[in-house]
Tab-separated table of C-alpha atoms in Angstrom:
chain	number	residue	atom	x	y	z
A	1	MET	CA	14.472	10.368	-2.764
A	2	GLU	CA	14.708	11.238	1.112
A	3	SER	CA	16.579	14.586	-0.203
A	4	THR	CA	13.467	16.342	-1.345
A	5	ILE	CA	12.301	16.163	2.238
A	6	THR	CA	12.371	18.786	4.623
A	7	GLN	CA	11.794	19.151	7.776
A	8	PRO	CA	9.192	21.209	8.714
A	9	GLN	CA	8.355	23.132	12.612
A	10	TYR	CA	6.922	19.983	14.158
A	11	ALA	CA	5.782	20.297	17.565
A	12	TYR	CA	4.561	16.638	19.035
A	13	GLN	CA	0.341	16.666	20.691
A	14	PRO	CA	-1.008	14.341	23.112
A	15	LYS	CA	-2.944	11.786	21.488
A	16	ASP	CA	-6.622	10.170	22.485
A	17	VAL	CA	-4.971	6.864	24.104
A	18	ASP	CA	-2.175	7.138	26.594
A	19	GLN	CA	-0.294	4.353	24.721
A	20	ILE	CA	-0.636	2.004	21.490
A	21	VAL	CA	-1.064	-1.289	22.860
A	22	VAL	CA	-0.051	-4.320	20.975
A	23	ARG	CA	-2.439	-6.961	21.772
A	24	ASN	CA	-2.498	-10.686	20.515
A	25	PHE	CA	-3.950	-10.136	17.929
A	26	THR	CA	-4.696	-13.798	16.505
A	27	PHE	CA	-7.964	-15.641	15.863
A	28	ASP	CA	-8.867	-19.267	15.683
A	29	PHE	CA	-10.433	-19.683	11.964
A	30	PRO	CA	-11.836	-22.866	11.406
A	31	GLU	CA	-10.210	-24.731	8.654
A	32	ASP	CA	-14.072	-25.296	7.254
A	33	LEU	CA	-14.171	-21.630	7.457
A	34	ASP	CA	-16.785	-20.362	4.458
A	35	PRO	CA	-16.049	-17.680	2.656
A	36	ILE	CA	-19.646	-16.338	2.732
A	37	TRP	CA	-19.151	-15.680	6.256
A	38	ILE	CA	-22.342	-13.443	6.751
A	39	PRO	CA	-25.216	-15.747	5.415
A	40	GLY	CA	-27.238	-14.771	2.723
A	41	ASN	CA	-25.019	-12.173	1.881
A	42	PRO	CA	-22.339	-13.025	-0.534
A	43	VAL	CA	-21.834	-9.480	-1.678
A	44	ARG	CA	-20.563	-8.214	1.873
A	45	SER	CA	-18.994	-11.123	2.833
A	46	HIS	CA	-17.009	-11.058	-0.439
A	47	LEU	CA	-16.302	-6.664	-0.313
A	48	PHE	CA	-14.214	-7.779	3.010
A	49	ASN	CA	-12.574	-10.186	2.267
A	50	GLY	CA	-11.631	-8.392	-0.722
A	51	PHE	CA	-10.141	-6.088	1.641
A	52	SER	CA	-8.584	-8.326	3.843
A	53	LEU	CA	-6.854	-9.412	0.538
A	54	ILE	CA	-5.090	-6.112	0.720
A	55	MET	CA	-3.592	-6.376	4.088
A	56	PRO	CA	-0.581	-8.678	3.734
A	57	TYR	CA	0.619	-5.925	1.395
A	58	LEU	CA	-0.753	-2.226	2.326
A	59	GLU	CA	0.117	-3.064	5.814
A	60	PRO	CA	4.546	-3.959	5.231
A	61	TYR	CA	3.869	-1.176	2.965
A	62	LEU	CA	2.774	1.151	5.522
A	63	ILE	CA	5.435	-0.163	7.684
A	64	HIS	CA	8.423	0.393	5.834
A	65	SER	CA	7.165	3.923	4.987
A	66	ILE	CA	7.365	4.647	8.774
A	67	LEU	CA	10.680	2.830	8.889
A	68	ARG	CA	11.996	5.324	6.389
A	69	ALA	CA	10.374	8.315	8.103
A	70	ARG	CA	12.158	7.284	11.818
A	71	LYS	CA	15.269	8.475	9.822
A	72	HIS	CA	14.054	12.124	9.717
A	73	ILE	CA	12.761	12.255	13.210
A	74	THR	CA	13.374	12.571	16.520
A	75	ASP	CA	10.483	13.649	19.200
A	76	PRO	CA	10.415	10.985	21.475
A	77	GLU	CA	6.947	10.560	21.641
A	78	LEU	CA	6.861	10.036	17.765
A	79	LEU	CA	9.623	7.653	17.613
A	80	LYS	CA	7.413	5.517	20.597
A	81	ASP	CA	4.341	6.028	18.214
A	82	LEU	CA	5.692	4.961	15.698
A	83	ALA	CA	7.088	1.078	16.817
A	84	GLY	CA	3.511	0.528	18.371
A	85	PHE	CA	2.102	1.666	14.412
A	86	ASN	CA	4.647	-0.728	13.368
A	87	ARG	CA	3.824	-3.541	15.971
A	88	GLN	CA	-0.042	-3.742	15.975
A	89	GLU	CA	0.347	-3.228	11.913
A	90	ALA	CA	2.564	-6.278	11.719
A	91	ASN	CA	0.516	-8.526	13.936
A	92	HIS	CA	-2.600	-7.635	11.841
A	93	TYR	CA	-1.387	-8.440	8.162
A	94	LYS	CA	0.119	-11.543	9.713
A	95	CYS	CA	-3.516	-12.359	10.685
A	96	HIS	CA	-4.743	-11.358	7.718
A	97	ARG	CA	-2.722	-13.675	5.644
A	98	LYS	CA	-3.533	-16.386	7.422
A	99	TYR	CA	-7.308	-15.711	7.254
A	100	ASN	CA	-6.470	-15.185	3.218
A	101	GLU	CA	-5.044	-18.326	2.628
A	102	LEU	CA	-8.597	-19.939	3.776
A	103	LEU	CA	-10.157	-17.928	1.407
A	104	LYS	CA	-8.281	-19.558	-1.187
A	105	ALA	CA	-8.286	-23.365	-0.056
A	106	ASN	CA	-12.070	-22.833	0.620
A	107	GLY	CA	-13.572	-22.301	-2.807
A	108	TYR	CA	-11.565	-19.304	-3.957
A	109	PRO	CA	-7.698	-20.059	-5.518
A	110	GLU	CA	-8.617	-17.112	-8.168
A	111	LEU	CA	-7.671	-14.770	-5.575
A	112	GLU	CA	-4.297	-15.866	-6.118
A	113	ARG	CA	-3.895	-13.696	-9.386
A	114	LEU	CA	-5.012	-10.545	-7.511
A	115	GLU	CA	-2.351	-10.869	-4.859
A	116	LYS	CA	0.979	-11.187	-7.530
A	117	HIS	CA	-1.351	-7.637	-8.475
A	118	MET	CA	-0.937	-6.562	-4.948
A	119	ALA	CA	2.844	-7.191	-4.883
A	120	LYS	CA	3.610	-5.088	-7.819
A	121	ALA	CA	1.617	-2.471	-7.137
A	122	TYR	CA	3.358	-2.089	-3.631
A	123	ALA	CA	6.693	-2.442	-4.828
A	124	ARG	CA	6.139	0.123	-7.049
A	125	LEU	CA	4.729	2.557	-4.596
A	126	GLU	CA	8.053	1.235	-2.037
A	127	LYS	CA	10.111	3.146	-5.282
A	128	ARG	CA	8.220	6.741	-5.040
A	129	SER	CA	9.472	9.462	-3.076
A	130	LEU	CA	9.083	9.263	0.461
A	131	ARG	CA	6.995	12.236	0.674
A	132	THR	CA	4.478	10.545	-1.311
A	133	GLN	CA	4.655	6.925	0.282
A	134	LEU	CA	3.742	8.862	3.672
A	135	ALA	CA	1.191	10.836	1.936
A	136	TYR	CA	-0.421	7.903	0.849
A	137	SER	CA	-0.339	6.589	4.231
A	138	ALA	CA	-1.532	9.330	5.824
A	139	GLY	CA	-4.066	9.720	3.188
A	140	PHE	CA	-5.190	5.922	3.784
A	141	GLU	CA	-4.848	5.688	7.924
A	142	SER	CA	-7.437	9.068	7.759
A	143	ILE	CA	-10.403	7.256	6.744
A	144	THR	CA	-9.835	4.524	9.649
A	145	ASN	CA	-11.722	6.214	11.888
A	146	GLY	CA	-14.390	6.480	9.224
A	147	LEU	CA	-14.249	2.562	9.089
A	148	THR	CA	-14.225	1.799	12.851
A	149	HIS	CA	-17.614	4.224	13.241
A	150	TRP	CA	-18.939	2.600	10.794
A	151	LEU	CA	-18.514	-0.579	11.765
A	152	ILE	CA	-19.347	-0.136	15.551
A	153	ASN	CA	-22.078	2.166	14.844
A	154	LYS	CA	-23.319	-0.707	12.460
A	155	ARG	CA	-22.509	-3.881	13.796
A	156	VAL	CA	-25.677	-5.360	14.459
A	157	ALA	CA	-26.723	-4.478	10.528
A	158	LEU	CA	-23.444	-5.826	9.110
A	159	PHE	CA	-22.511	-8.446	11.230
A	160	GLY	CA	-26.058	-9.602	13.088
A	161	GLY	CA	-25.694	-13.762	12.410
A	162	ALA	CA	-22.440	-13.786	10.734
A	163	ASP	CA	-19.455	-16.242	11.963
A	164	ARG	CA	-18.335	-14.863	15.188
A	165	HIS	CA	-14.539	-15.222	14.426
A	166	VAL	CA	-14.567	-12.830	11.285
A	167	SER	CA	-16.733	-10.666	12.928
A	168	SER	CA	-14.430	-10.248	15.909
A	169	PHE	CA	-11.138	-10.144	13.702
A	170	TRP	CA	-12.391	-7.272	11.655
A	171	ILE	CA	-13.809	-4.959	14.673
A	172	MET	CA	-10.875	-5.546	16.408
A	173	HIS	CA	-8.869	-4.247	13.794
A	174	MET	CA	-10.702	-1.567	13.223
A	175	ILE	CA	-10.214	-0.769	16.608
A	176	GLU	CA	-6.632	-0.920	16.757
A	177	GLU	CA	-6.562	1.464	13.241
A	178	SER	CA	-8.287	4.000	15.461
A	179	GLU	CA	-5.780	3.618	17.881
A	180	HIS	CA	-2.950	4.219	16.101
A	181	LYS	CA	-5.320	6.908	13.868
A	182	THR	CA	-2.498	9.380	14.346
A	183	VAL	CA	0.945	7.878	13.767
A	184	ALA	CA	0.735	8.193	9.822
A	185	TYR	CA	-0.450	11.708	9.717
A	186	ASP	CA	2.224	12.939	12.508
A	187	ALA	CA	5.184	10.921	10.390
A	188	TYR	CA	3.960	13.078	7.205
A	189	MET	CA	4.153	16.296	9.090
A	190	ALA	CA	7.125	15.760	10.932
A	191	CYS	CA	8.930	14.984	7.705
A	192	SER	CA	7.093	17.534	5.563
A	193	GLY	CA	3.488	18.262	6.071
A	194	GLN	CA	2.959	20.164	2.741
A	195	TYR	CA	-0.577	20.529	2.267
A	196	PHE	CA	-1.055	19.727	-1.070
A	197	ALA	CA	0.783	16.206	-0.684
A	198	ARG	CA	-1.457	15.726	1.840
A	199	PHE	CA	-4.598	16.312	0.153
A	200	LEU	CA	-3.706	14.144	-2.925
A	201	GLY	CA	-2.915	11.227	-0.352
A	202	VAL	CA	-5.812	11.036	0.702
A	203	PHE	CA	-7.290	9.958	-2.569
A	204	HIS	CA	-4.467	8.271	-3.709
A	205	GLY	CA	-4.266	6.049	-0.742
A	206	SER	CA	-8.222	5.668	0.233
A	207	CYS	CA	-9.055	4.749	-3.872
A	208	HIS	CA	-6.409	2.371	-4.518
A	209	VAL	CA	-7.398	0.372	-1.186
A	210	MET	CA	-10.932	0.377	-1.744
A	211	GLY	CA	-10.625	-0.587	-5.841
A	212	LEU	CA	-8.370	-3.168	-5.020
A	213	GLY	CA	-11.047	-4.292	-2.194
A	214	PHE	CA	-13.732	-4.229	-4.854
A	215	TRP	CA	-11.636	-6.057	-7.764
A	216	GLY	CA	-11.505	-9.105	-5.189
A	217	MET	CA	-15.021	-8.879	-4.198
A	218	CYS	CA	-15.901	-8.736	-8.079
A	219	ILE	CA	-13.590	-11.919	-8.728
A	220	ALA	CA	-15.132	-14.217	-6.093
A	221	LEU	CA	-19.026	-12.934	-7.068
A	222	LYS	CA	-17.380	-14.194	-10.521
A	223	LYS	CA	-16.239	-17.355	-9.384
A	224	ASP	CA	-19.770	-17.658	-7.669
A	225	LYS	CA	-21.344	-17.067	-11.087
A	226	ILE	CA	-23.732	-13.903	-9.624
A	227	LEU	CA	-21.359	-11.332	-10.321
A	228	TYR	CA	-23.762	-10.124	-13.405
A	229	ARG	CA	-27.179	-10.907	-12.146
A	230	PRO	CA	-29.503	-7.867	-11.323
A	231	LYS	CA	-29.832	-8.626	-7.572
A	232	THR	CA	-26.208	-9.093	-7.296
A	233	LEU	CA	-25.634	-5.796	-9.099
A	234	PHE	CA	-28.140	-3.736	-6.914
A	235	GLN	CA	-26.948	-5.548	-3.873
A	236	ILE	CA	-23.246	-4.041	-4.972
A	237	ALA	CA	-24.443	-0.476	-5.423
A	238	LYS	CA	-26.052	-0.780	-2.342
A	239	GLU	CA	-23.098	-1.632	-0.361
A	240	ILE	CA	-20.875	0.724	-2.445
A	241	VAL	CA	-23.400	3.764	-1.385
A	242	ASN	CA	-23.649	2.455	2.578
A	243	LEU	CA	-19.951	2.679	2.878
A	244	CYS	CA	-19.548	5.643	0.850
A	245	VAL	CA	-21.364	7.784	3.268
A	246	ALA	CA	-19.864	5.745	6.380
A	247	ILE	CA	-16.030	7.543	5.475
A	248	GLY	CA	-17.464	9.974	3.170
A	249	PRO	CA	-17.418	12.698	6.065
A	250	PHE	CA	-14.254	11.424	7.461
A	251	ILE	CA	-12.508	11.560	3.994
A	252	PHE	CA	-13.796	15.276	3.232
A	253	ARG	CA	-12.921	16.449	6.538
A	254	ALA	CA	-9.179	15.291	5.720
A	255	LEU	CA	-9.191	17.098	2.575
A	256	LEU	CA	-9.320	20.632	4.538
A	257	PRO	CA	-5.992	22.449	5.514
A	258	GLY	CA	-6.922	22.449	9.020
A	259	PHE	CA	-7.325	18.486	9.463
A	260	ASN	CA	-5.728	16.712	11.976
A	261	PRO	CA	-7.078	13.396	13.206
A	262	ARG	CA	-7.047	13.855	16.732
A	263	LYS	CA	-10.620	16.116	16.244
A	264	GLU	CA	-12.270	12.668	15.090
A	265	PRO	CA	-13.213	11.032	18.727
A	266	ASP	CA	-13.725	7.455	19.120
A	267	PRO	CA	-16.635	5.680	19.593
A	268	GLN	CA	-17.957	4.985	23.183
A	269	TRP	CA	-17.879	1.283	22.345
A	270	MET	CA	-14.292	1.357	21.029
A	271	LYS	CA	-13.447	2.860	24.460
A	272	ASP	CA	-15.302	0.238	26.445
A	273	TRP	CA	-13.610	-2.809	24.467
A	274	VAL	CA	-10.115	-1.173	25.195
A	275	LYS	CA	-11.497	-1.028	29.252
A	276	GLY	CA	-12.172	-3.677	28.596
A	277	HIS	CA	-9.602	-5.758	27.258
A	278	ALA	CA	-7.184	-4.668	29.666
A	279	THR	CA	-8.955	-6.722	32.663
A	280	LEU	CA	-7.878	-9.801	30.687
A	281	PRO	CA	-5.054	-11.756	32.606
A	282	LYS	CA	-1.986	-11.800	30.101
A	283	GLY	CA	-1.990	-14.418	27.479
A	284	ALA	CA	-5.986	-14.738	27.932
A	285	LEU	CA	-7.661	-15.325	24.105
A	286	ILE	CA	-9.780	-12.506	23.510
A	287	PRO	CA	-13.169	-13.110	23.510
A	288	LEU	CA	-15.838	-13.226	20.631
A	289	LEU	CA	-18.266	-10.941	19.867
A	290	ASP	CA	-21.885	-12.872	20.230
A	291	THR	CA	-23.436	-11.908	17.149
A	292	SER	CA	-26.731	-13.534	17.467
A	293	ASN	CA	-27.380	-10.872	19.947
A	294	PRO	CA	-29.121	-7.743	19.197
A	295	GLU	CA	-27.233	-5.401	21.132
A	296	MET	CA	-23.799	-6.880	20.279
A	297	PRO	CA	-21.782	-5.758	23.239
A	298	VAL	CA	-18.809	-5.429	24.244
A	299	PRO	CA	-17.174	-9.133	24.960
A	300	PHE	CA	-15.520	-8.744	27.929
């Protein structure tokens, strides 16, 4: 209920980027895309596929919570950021939906059952108070910078030899997540700012999203008839440990009372990508990563 929202003293602070750029977030995925898009690594492939499956439900939920928050916000700079956030997220989930349809068409129709569960789960969340919704959104968004650091800094280890379209798609997505990393936090602080609800939101948002992603991974691995093999279970454990090590420090800092995503620096590779993209002619296609290159440089 909006009546539970209080309006604290809120002062907008400059963000790391000059503006939230709304780009042409489209990728020409081949119709015969192999869902195991990282050769020889079905576990990592399906882990990212599981996370992709969530986006057409998570990101509209984020958009709707921001639209509700706008009614309580007057700062013109934050309102501008909210608009950029929503436009970026809308582009993301539309592209993920296209990708997810290929996953189902190319061997994994069982994923549709999980999609139905996600639709119901986020419909229930939209009935919660605005404070809870914004705390969930800020909680999840607080770890996206950690995911960006992981994907960029470990890009060769994660995506070396992988499908160029999917690798480029994921890294660009996370770059834009870090670009708007302050927005959900600012919306929460402008509408409520209560520490304990935000503290709970870090666990609520991050654990819920990761749990759904792992569930999607397990459904696909079960379809492949390898889920319960010792080698697969070891690889699952390894991927989960790597993920937790990568984002754990970001989750810990997000739990602290003085947390502000502005304190989390962006990777230099991301800054170079953003500068490179700005040189593209209007309407030009985004160049794909060279996943065969041992350094996987910025593709501009």
